Coordinates of C-alpha atoms and ligand atoms in Angstrom, one line a residue:
M1350 CA 187.7 -118.8 116.5
S1351 CA 185.0 -116.6 114.9
T1352 CA 184.6 -113.1 116.4
G1353 CA 181.2 -114.0 117.6
I1354 CA 182.4 -117.0 119.5
K1355 CA 185.3 -115.0 120.7
N1356 CA 183.0 -112.4 122.1
L1357 CA 181.0 -115.0 123.5
V1358 CA 183.8 -116.7 125.2
R1359 CA 184.9 -113.4 126.5
T1360 CA 181.6 -112.8 128.1
L1361 CA 181.6 -116.4 129.6
D1362 CA 185.1 -115.9 130.9
S1363 CA 183.7 -113.4 133.5
V1364 CA 181.2 -116.0 134.8
D1365 CA 182.0 -119.4 136.4
F1366 CA 181.2 -121.6 133.5
L1367 CA 180.6 -124.8 135.1
K1368 CA 178.6 -123.3 137.9
M1369 CA 176.1 -122.2 135.1
D1370 CA 172.6 -123.7 135.4
R1371 CA 172.1 -126.6 133.0
R1372 CA 169.8 -124.6 130.6
T1373 CA 172.4 -121.8 130.3
F1374 CA 175.3 -124.2 130.0
M1375 CA 173.5 -126.1 127.1
K1376 CA 172.7 -122.9 125.3
A1377 CA 176.3 -121.8 125.5
L1378 CA 177.4 -125.1 124.1
G1379 CA 175.0 -124.4 121.2
A1380 CA 177.2 -121.3 120.4
M1381 CA 180.6 -122.8 120.6
G1382 CA 182.4 -125.8 119.0
A1383 CA 184.1 -128.6 120.9
A1384 CA 187.5 -127.0 120.4
T1385 CA 186.5 -123.8 122.0
F1386 CA 184.8 -125.5 124.9
L1387 CA 187.4 -128.0 125.7
N1388 CA 190.2 -125.8 125.2
T1389 CA 189.1 -122.7 127.0
Y1390 CA 187.6 -124.7 129.9
Q1391 CA 190.1 -127.4 130.4
A1392 CA 191.1 -126.3 133.8
E1393 CA 187.5 -126.1 135.0
I1394 CA 186.5 -129.4 133.4
V1395 CA 189.3 -131.1 135.2
G1396 CA 188.2 -129.7 138.4
A1397 CA 184.7 -130.4 137.9
L1398 CA 184.9 -134.0 137.0
E1399 CA 183.1 -136.1 139.5
F1400 CA 185.0 -139.4 138.7
A1401 CA 188.6 -140.2 138.3
E1402 CA 187.8 -141.3 134.8
T1403 CA 184.5 -142.1 132.9
K1404 CA 184.3 -145.2 131.1
L1405 CA 182.8 -145.3 127.6
V1406 CA 181.8 -148.2 125.6
W1407 CA 181.0 -147.5 121.8
L1408 CA 179.4 -150.4 120.2
H1409 CA 178.6 -150.8 116.3
G1410 CA 175.5 -152.2 114.7
S1411 CA 174.6 -152.2 111.3
E1412 CA 176.1 -148.9 109.9
C1413 CA 178.8 -147.7 107.6
T1414 CA 181.2 -146.5 110.6
G1415 CA 180.7 -142.8 109.1
C1416 CA 179.9 -141.5 112.6
S1417 CA 183.0 -142.8 113.9
E1418 CA 184.8 -141.3 110.9
S1419 CA 183.2 -138.1 111.7
V1420 CA 184.2 -138.0 115.2
L1421 CA 187.8 -139.1 114.0
N1422 CA 187.8 -136.2 111.6
A1423 CA 187.4 -133.7 114.6
G1424 CA 190.7 -131.7 114.2
N1425 CA 191.1 -129.5 117.2
P1426 CA 190.8 -131.1 119.7
D1427 CA 191.1 -134.5 117.8
L1428 CA 189.4 -137.4 119.5
V1429 CA 192.3 -138.6 121.6
Q1430 CA 192.7 -135.0 123.1
A1431 CA 188.9 -134.7 123.7
L1432 CA 189.0 -137.9 125.6
E1433 CA 192.0 -136.8 127.5
K1434 CA 190.5 -133.4 128.4
L1435 CA 187.2 -135.2 129.6
N1436 CA 189.0 -137.8 131.4
V1437 CA 187.3 -140.5 129.3
N1438 CA 188.6 -144.3 129.2
L1439 CA 187.4 -145.4 125.9
V1440 CA 187.1 -149.0 127.0
F1441 CA 185.7 -150.5 123.8
H1442 CA 185.3 -149.3 120.3
E1443 CA 185.4 -152.0 117.6
T1444 CA 187.3 -150.0 114.8
I1445 CA 189.9 -148.3 116.9
C1446 CA 190.5 -150.4 119.9
A1447 CA 193.8 -152.2 120.0
Q1448 CA 193.8 -155.7 118.1
Q1449 CA 192.4 -158.3 120.7
G1450 CA 191.2 -161.8 120.3
I1451 CA 190.3 -165.0 122.0
W1452 CA 193.3 -166.9 120.7
N1453 CA 197.0 -165.9 120.7
D1454 CA 199.8 -168.1 119.6
G1455 CA 197.4 -171.0 119.8
K1456 CA 196.6 -170.4 123.4
L1457 CA 193.3 -169.3 124.9
V1458 CA 193.5 -165.8 126.0
N1459 CA 191.7 -165.1 129.2
N1460 CA 192.5 -161.8 130.6
S1461 CA 190.6 -158.6 129.8
E1462 CA 193.8 -156.9 128.5
L1463 CA 193.7 -159.1 125.2
N1464 CA 190.1 -160.5 125.4
S1465 CA 187.5 -158.0 124.8
E1466 CA 184.7 -160.3 125.5
I1467 CA 186.1 -160.5 129.2
L1468 CA 186.8 -156.7 129.1
L1469 CA 183.3 -155.9 128.3
E1470 CA 181.8 -158.5 130.9
E1471 CA 184.0 -156.7 133.6
T1472 CA 182.9 -153.5 132.5
Y1473 CA 179.2 -154.3 132.5
K1474 CA 179.5 -155.9 135.7
A1475 CA 181.2 -152.8 137.3
G1476 CA 178.6 -150.4 135.9
K1477 CA 179.1 -146.5 135.8
Y1478 CA 179.8 -146.5 132.1
I1479 CA 178.4 -144.5 129.1
L1480 CA 177.2 -146.6 126.2
V1481 CA 177.3 -145.2 122.9
V1482 CA 175.7 -147.0 120.1
E1483 CA 176.3 -146.4 116.5
G1484 CA 174.3 -148.1 113.8
S1485 CA 170.9 -149.6 113.8
I1486 CA 169.9 -153.2 115.3
P1487 CA 168.1 -155.9 113.1
N1488 CA 165.4 -157.7 114.9
G1489 CA 164.7 -160.0 111.8
P1490 CA 164.5 -162.5 110.8
N1491 CA 161.3 -163.3 113.0
G1492 CA 162.6 -161.3 116.1
S1493 CA 165.8 -163.5 116.2
G1494 CA 168.2 -160.5 115.5
R1495 CA 170.3 -162.9 113.6
Y1496 CA 170.8 -160.6 110.6
L1497 CA 173.6 -159.3 112.7
V1498 CA 175.8 -161.8 114.4
I1499 CA 179.2 -160.6 115.8
G1500 CA 181.3 -163.3 117.6
N1501 CA 178.4 -165.8 117.6
K1502 CA 176.2 -163.2 119.4
T1503 CA 173.3 -161.3 117.8
F1504 CA 173.9 -157.6 118.2
K1505 CA 170.3 -157.3 119.8
D1506 CA 171.8 -159.6 122.7
S1507 CA 175.0 -157.4 122.8
L1508 CA 173.1 -154.3 123.1
A1509 CA 170.7 -155.9 125.8
E1510 CA 173.8 -156.8 127.8
A1511 CA 175.5 -153.3 127.4
A1512 CA 172.4 -151.3 128.0
K1513 CA 171.4 -152.9 131.3
N1514 CA 174.2 -151.1 133.6
A1515 CA 174.7 -148.2 131.5
V1516 CA 174.4 -144.8 133.5
A1517 CA 173.7 -143.2 130.2
I1518 CA 172.9 -144.4 126.6
V1519 CA 173.8 -142.1 123.5
A1520 CA 172.7 -143.2 120.2
V1521 CA 175.1 -141.7 117.5
G1522 CA 173.9 -141.2 114.0
A1523 CA 170.8 -141.6 112.0
C1524 CA 170.9 -145.5 112.1
A1525 CA 171.3 -145.8 115.9
A1526 CA 168.7 -143.0 116.6
Y1527 CA 166.0 -143.9 114.2
G1528 CA 167.1 -147.0 112.0
G1529 CA 168.5 -144.6 109.3
I1530 CA 169.3 -145.9 105.8
T1531 CA 169.2 -149.6 107.0
S1532 CA 165.6 -149.3 107.7
A1533 CA 164.6 -147.5 104.5
D1534 CA 161.5 -148.9 102.9
S1535 CA 162.4 -151.9 100.7
D1536 CA 161.3 -155.2 99.6
V1537 CA 163.1 -156.8 102.6
A1538 CA 162.6 -154.1 105.3
K1539 CA 160.0 -156.2 107.0
D1540 CA 162.2 -159.1 107.2
T1541 CA 165.3 -157.4 108.3
D1542 CA 163.3 -155.1 110.7
Y1543 CA 166.0 -152.8 111.5
K1544 CA 165.3 -150.5 114.5
G1545 CA 167.1 -147.5 116.1
V1546 CA 168.0 -147.8 120.1
A1547 CA 164.9 -146.0 121.0
Y1548 CA 162.9 -145.2 118.1
S1549 CA 161.8 -147.1 114.9
K1550 CA 161.9 -144.4 112.3
D1551 CA 159.6 -141.5 114.0
V1552 CA 157.9 -144.0 116.4
K1553 CA 159.1 -144.3 120.1
G1554 CA 160.1 -147.8 121.1
G1555 CA 163.0 -149.0 119.3
M1556 CA 165.2 -152.0 120.1
L1557 CA 165.2 -151.4 123.9
K1558 CA 161.6 -151.7 124.0
E1559 CA 161.6 -155.0 122.2
L1560 CA 164.2 -156.0 124.7
G1561 CA 162.0 -155.0 127.5
I1562 CA 164.6 -152.4 128.9
D1563 CA 163.4 -149.1 129.9
K1564 CA 166.1 -146.6 129.9
P1565 CA 166.3 -142.9 128.4
V1566 CA 168.4 -142.5 125.2
I1567 CA 169.9 -139.3 123.8
N1568 CA 169.7 -139.3 120.1
I1569 CA 172.4 -137.6 118.1
P1570 CA 171.1 -138.3 114.6
G1571 CA 172.7 -137.2 111.2
C1572 CA 174.2 -139.1 108.4
P1573 CA 176.9 -138.8 109.7
A1574 CA 176.4 -136.9 113.0
H1575 CA 178.6 -133.7 113.6
P1576 CA 181.7 -134.2 115.7
D1577 CA 180.7 -131.3 117.8
W1578 CA 177.2 -132.7 118.5
I1579 CA 178.8 -136.0 119.7
L1580 CA 181.6 -134.5 121.7
L1581 CA 179.6 -131.8 123.2
T1582 CA 176.7 -134.1 124.4
L1583 CA 179.1 -136.4 125.8
G1584 CA 181.0 -133.7 127.6
A1585 CA 177.7 -132.3 129.0
V1586 CA 176.9 -135.8 130.3
I1587 CA 180.2 -136.4 131.7
L1588 CA 180.2 -132.9 133.6
G1589 CA 176.7 -133.8 134.9
K1590 CA 175.2 -130.9 133.0
I1591 CA 172.8 -133.4 131.4
K1592 CA 171.5 -135.4 134.3
V1593 CA 170.1 -138.7 133.0
P1594 CA 167.2 -139.2 133.1
D1595 CA 166.1 -135.9 135.2
D1596 CA 167.0 -133.3 132.7
L1597 CA 166.0 -135.2 129.4
N1598 CA 162.5 -133.9 129.4
T1599 CA 163.6 -130.3 129.1
L1600 CA 166.9 -130.7 127.1
L1601 CA 165.7 -133.0 124.3
D1602 CA 162.9 -132.5 121.7
D1603 CA 160.0 -134.9 121.0
Y1604 CA 162.5 -137.1 119.0
G1605 CA 165.2 -137.4 121.7
R1606 CA 167.7 -134.9 120.1
P1607 CA 169.3 -132.1 122.3
K1608 CA 167.4 -129.1 121.3
V1609 CA 170.6 -126.9 121.4
F1610 CA 171.9 -128.6 118.3
Y1611 CA 168.6 -129.5 116.7
P1612 CA 166.5 -126.6 117.5
P1613 CA 162.8 -127.3 117.1
D1614 CA 162.2 -123.8 115.8
H1615 CA 165.2 -123.5 113.4
V1616 CA 165.9 -125.2 110.1
V1617 CA 169.2 -125.5 108.1
H1618 CA 167.5 -123.2 105.4
D1619 CA 167.3 -120.4 107.8
N1620 CA 171.0 -119.7 107.7
C1621 CA 172.0 -121.2 104.5
P1622 CA 174.6 -119.2 102.7
R1623 CA 172.6 -119.6 99.4
R1624 CA 169.5 -118.2 101.2
G1625 CA 169.8 -114.8 99.2
Y1626 CA 169.3 -116.7 96.0
Y1627 CA 166.4 -118.4 97.4
D1628 CA 164.8 -115.1 98.5
R1629 CA 165.3 -113.8 95.1
G1630 CA 163.8 -116.8 93.5
E1631 CA 167.1 -117.8 91.8
F1632 CA 167.2 -121.5 91.6
D1633 CA 169.9 -123.7 90.1
E1634 CA 168.6 -126.4 87.6
E1635 CA 172.0 -128.2 87.4
V1636 CA 174.6 -128.7 90.0
G1637 CA 177.7 -126.5 90.2
G1638 CA 176.1 -123.2 90.2
P1639 CA 176.0 -120.5 92.9
G1640 CA 172.1 -120.4 93.2
C1641 CA 169.5 -122.1 95.6
L1642 CA 169.3 -125.8 95.6
W1643 CA 165.8 -126.2 95.9
K1644 CA 164.9 -127.3 92.5
L1645 CA 167.7 -129.9 92.9
G1646 CA 165.8 -131.2 95.9
C1647 CA 167.3 -129.3 98.8
K1648 CA 165.2 -130.5 102.0
A1649 CA 166.9 -128.0 104.4
P1650 CA 163.5 -126.1 105.2
Y1651 CA 162.8 -129.6 106.9
A1652 CA 166.1 -130.0 108.6
H1653 CA 166.2 -129.1 112.3
A1654 CA 169.9 -128.7 112.9
D1655 CA 172.5 -125.9 113.4
C1656 CA 174.7 -127.1 110.1
A1657 CA 174.5 -123.7 108.6
I1658 CA 175.6 -121.8 111.7
R1659 CA 177.9 -124.5 113.2
K1660 CA 179.4 -125.6 109.7
W1661 CA 181.4 -128.8 109.3
N1662 CA 184.9 -129.7 108.7
G1663 CA 186.4 -127.3 111.4
S1664 CA 183.7 -124.6 110.5
V1665 CA 184.8 -124.4 107.0
S1666 CA 181.8 -125.4 105.0
M1667 CA 178.5 -127.3 105.0
C1668 CA 176.4 -129.4 102.7
T1669 CA 174.6 -126.7 100.7
Q1670 CA 177.7 -124.2 100.8
A1671 CA 179.5 -127.1 99.1
G1672 CA 176.9 -127.4 96.3
G1673 CA 175.0 -130.4 97.7
P1674 CA 171.3 -130.1 98.5
C1675 CA 170.5 -130.7 102.2
I1676 CA 169.0 -134.3 102.6
A1677 CA 167.6 -133.7 105.9
C1678 CA 169.7 -136.4 107.3
V1679 CA 168.9 -135.5 110.9
E1680 CA 165.2 -136.0 110.8
P1681 CA 163.4 -139.2 112.2
G1682 CA 162.1 -140.2 109.0
F1683 CA 165.3 -140.2 106.9
P1684 CA 165.8 -141.3 104.4
D1685 CA 162.2 -142.0 103.3
T1686 CA 160.8 -138.7 104.1
S1687 CA 163.5 -136.9 102.0
R1688 CA 163.1 -139.5 99.1
P1689 CA 163.6 -138.9 96.1
L1690 CA 166.6 -137.1 97.5
Y1691 CA 167.5 -134.7 94.5
V1692 CA 163.9 -134.1 93.2
E1693 CA 162.2 -130.7 94.2
R1694 CA 159.8 -131.3 97.1
E1695 CA 157.2 -129.3 95.4
D1696 CA 156.7 -131.9 92.6
I1697 CA 155.7 -134.7 95.2
G1698 CA 153.8 -132.3 97.5
V1699 CA 155.1 -129.9 100.1
A1700 CA 155.3 -132.2 102.9
G1701 CA 156.4 -135.4 100.9
T1702 CA 154.7 -138.7 101.1
N1703 CA 154.8 -139.3 104.8
I1704 CA 153.4 -136.0 106.3
D1705 CA 153.0 -137.4 109.9
T1706 CA 156.9 -137.9 110.4
V1707 CA 157.7 -134.3 109.5
A1708 CA 157.6 -131.9 112.6
K1709 CA 154.7 -129.3 112.3
V1710 CA 157.0 -126.5 112.5
A1711 CA 159.2 -128.0 109.5
V1712 CA 155.8 -128.5 107.4
G1713 CA 155.0 -124.9 108.1
A1714 CA 158.5 -123.6 107.1
A1715 CA 158.6 -125.8 104.0
A1716 CA 155.1 -124.7 103.2
V1717 CA 156.0 -121.2 103.3
A1718 CA 159.1 -122.0 101.3
A1719 CA 157.3 -123.5 98.7
G1720 CA 154.3 -121.1 98.6
V1721 CA 156.9 -118.2 98.1
H1722 CA 158.7 -120.3 95.5
A1723 CA 155.3 -121.0 93.6
V1724 CA 154.3 -117.3 93.8
R1725 CA 157.8 -116.3 92.4
R1726 CA 157.2 -118.9 89.5
M1727 CA 153.9 -117.5 88.9
G1728 CA 155.3 -114.0 88.7
K1729 CA 157.7 -115.2 86.3
G1730 CA 155.0 -116.8 84.2
E1731 CA 156.5 -120.3 84.6
Ligands
LIG1244 S1 166.5 -124.2 99.8 FE1 168.3 -125.3 100.3 S2 170.0 -124.2 99.0 FE2 168.2 -123.1 98.9 S3 168.4 -121.4 100.4 FE3 167.3 -123.1 101.5 S4 168.9 -124.3 102.3 FE4 170.0 -123.1 100.8
LIG1245 S1 173.2 -129.8 105.9 FE1 171.3 -131.3 105.8 S2 172.2 -132.9 105.0 FE2 174.0 -131.6 105.5 S3 174.5 -132.5 107.6 FE3 173.0 -130.9 107.9 S4 170.9 -131.9 108.0 FE4 172.5 -133.3 107.2

């Protein structure tokens, strides 16, 4: 635990953490990792849980399972410990649930323990579950959704069934939030018509709107999403610190992201470990150097996320620290607004090709960034 977080936890120790008002609670979550939160407040969490257990259904659409991988990489606590501490019953998660099937030894399996279709039916009927969606949802071809069929059912239909009685819906990762890589501009994009759960790229009204389901959705974008963003958001929902839908207007930004992890007034560039090089105008032109990655296409001045503060892999590193230009994977227009990924944005215009999809503040930050850079280049006579 870093000294800053230790001090924060010490301060928070003197107050009843879970009696904090929602805003303060969410602010505190922004300053600590899932490990600190779950380990430090375990006793309070157990006491505060309203239900004996919270059911969680985690569905996978069109995706690479990177977000599940990301949350499975959460080291301390690991996913199992986190679920235990939050008293969560992970009813269904396609890649990590026990092997199930409709047939067993040639006989039809007709109980919920072995047949996940029955299990899901029963869970949906009983209600009171949180739905996590990972991956986008194809609407094509021609609105049929048949570009993704699992168990003879389109994923579009599976989402409709699951969403109806969910008490909260969390879209995890760039694909589920906004369509992500699957919805990138291409020759087939019109036919496949991939959508996020509540957004299509940066436009409100994803697959739920198509299905005529009016439910609020919390977006946790990222390619992949950070395990802390996922676990802490789920924790806040489970503890009733994010009341759905009452609190969403104040806690989420215009693109459905919790402001605490995706601050509207903060970009990754602000705290980048390479920022000193940027400020001195020392730009790497090849990968592997210590300098600023702007010329290699870094899009961090556009990326609203706390990556450079929270860091990744157990707070060890993050993209630019590890030498990779940020690709602004948390933004609603990703990847189109970040393309070409490894080309200096100045070459294609400060705001890229799709200015409307970049939040105003990011345009400002990037304009300042590019302006400073250009002035430095002029000074150097480049
Ligand atoms: S442009 Fe990218 S590499 Fe350079 S300081 Fe900003 S975030 Fe860091
Ligand atoms: S640093 Fe940039 S590319 Fe890396 S996870 Fe954060 S927003 Fe995404």
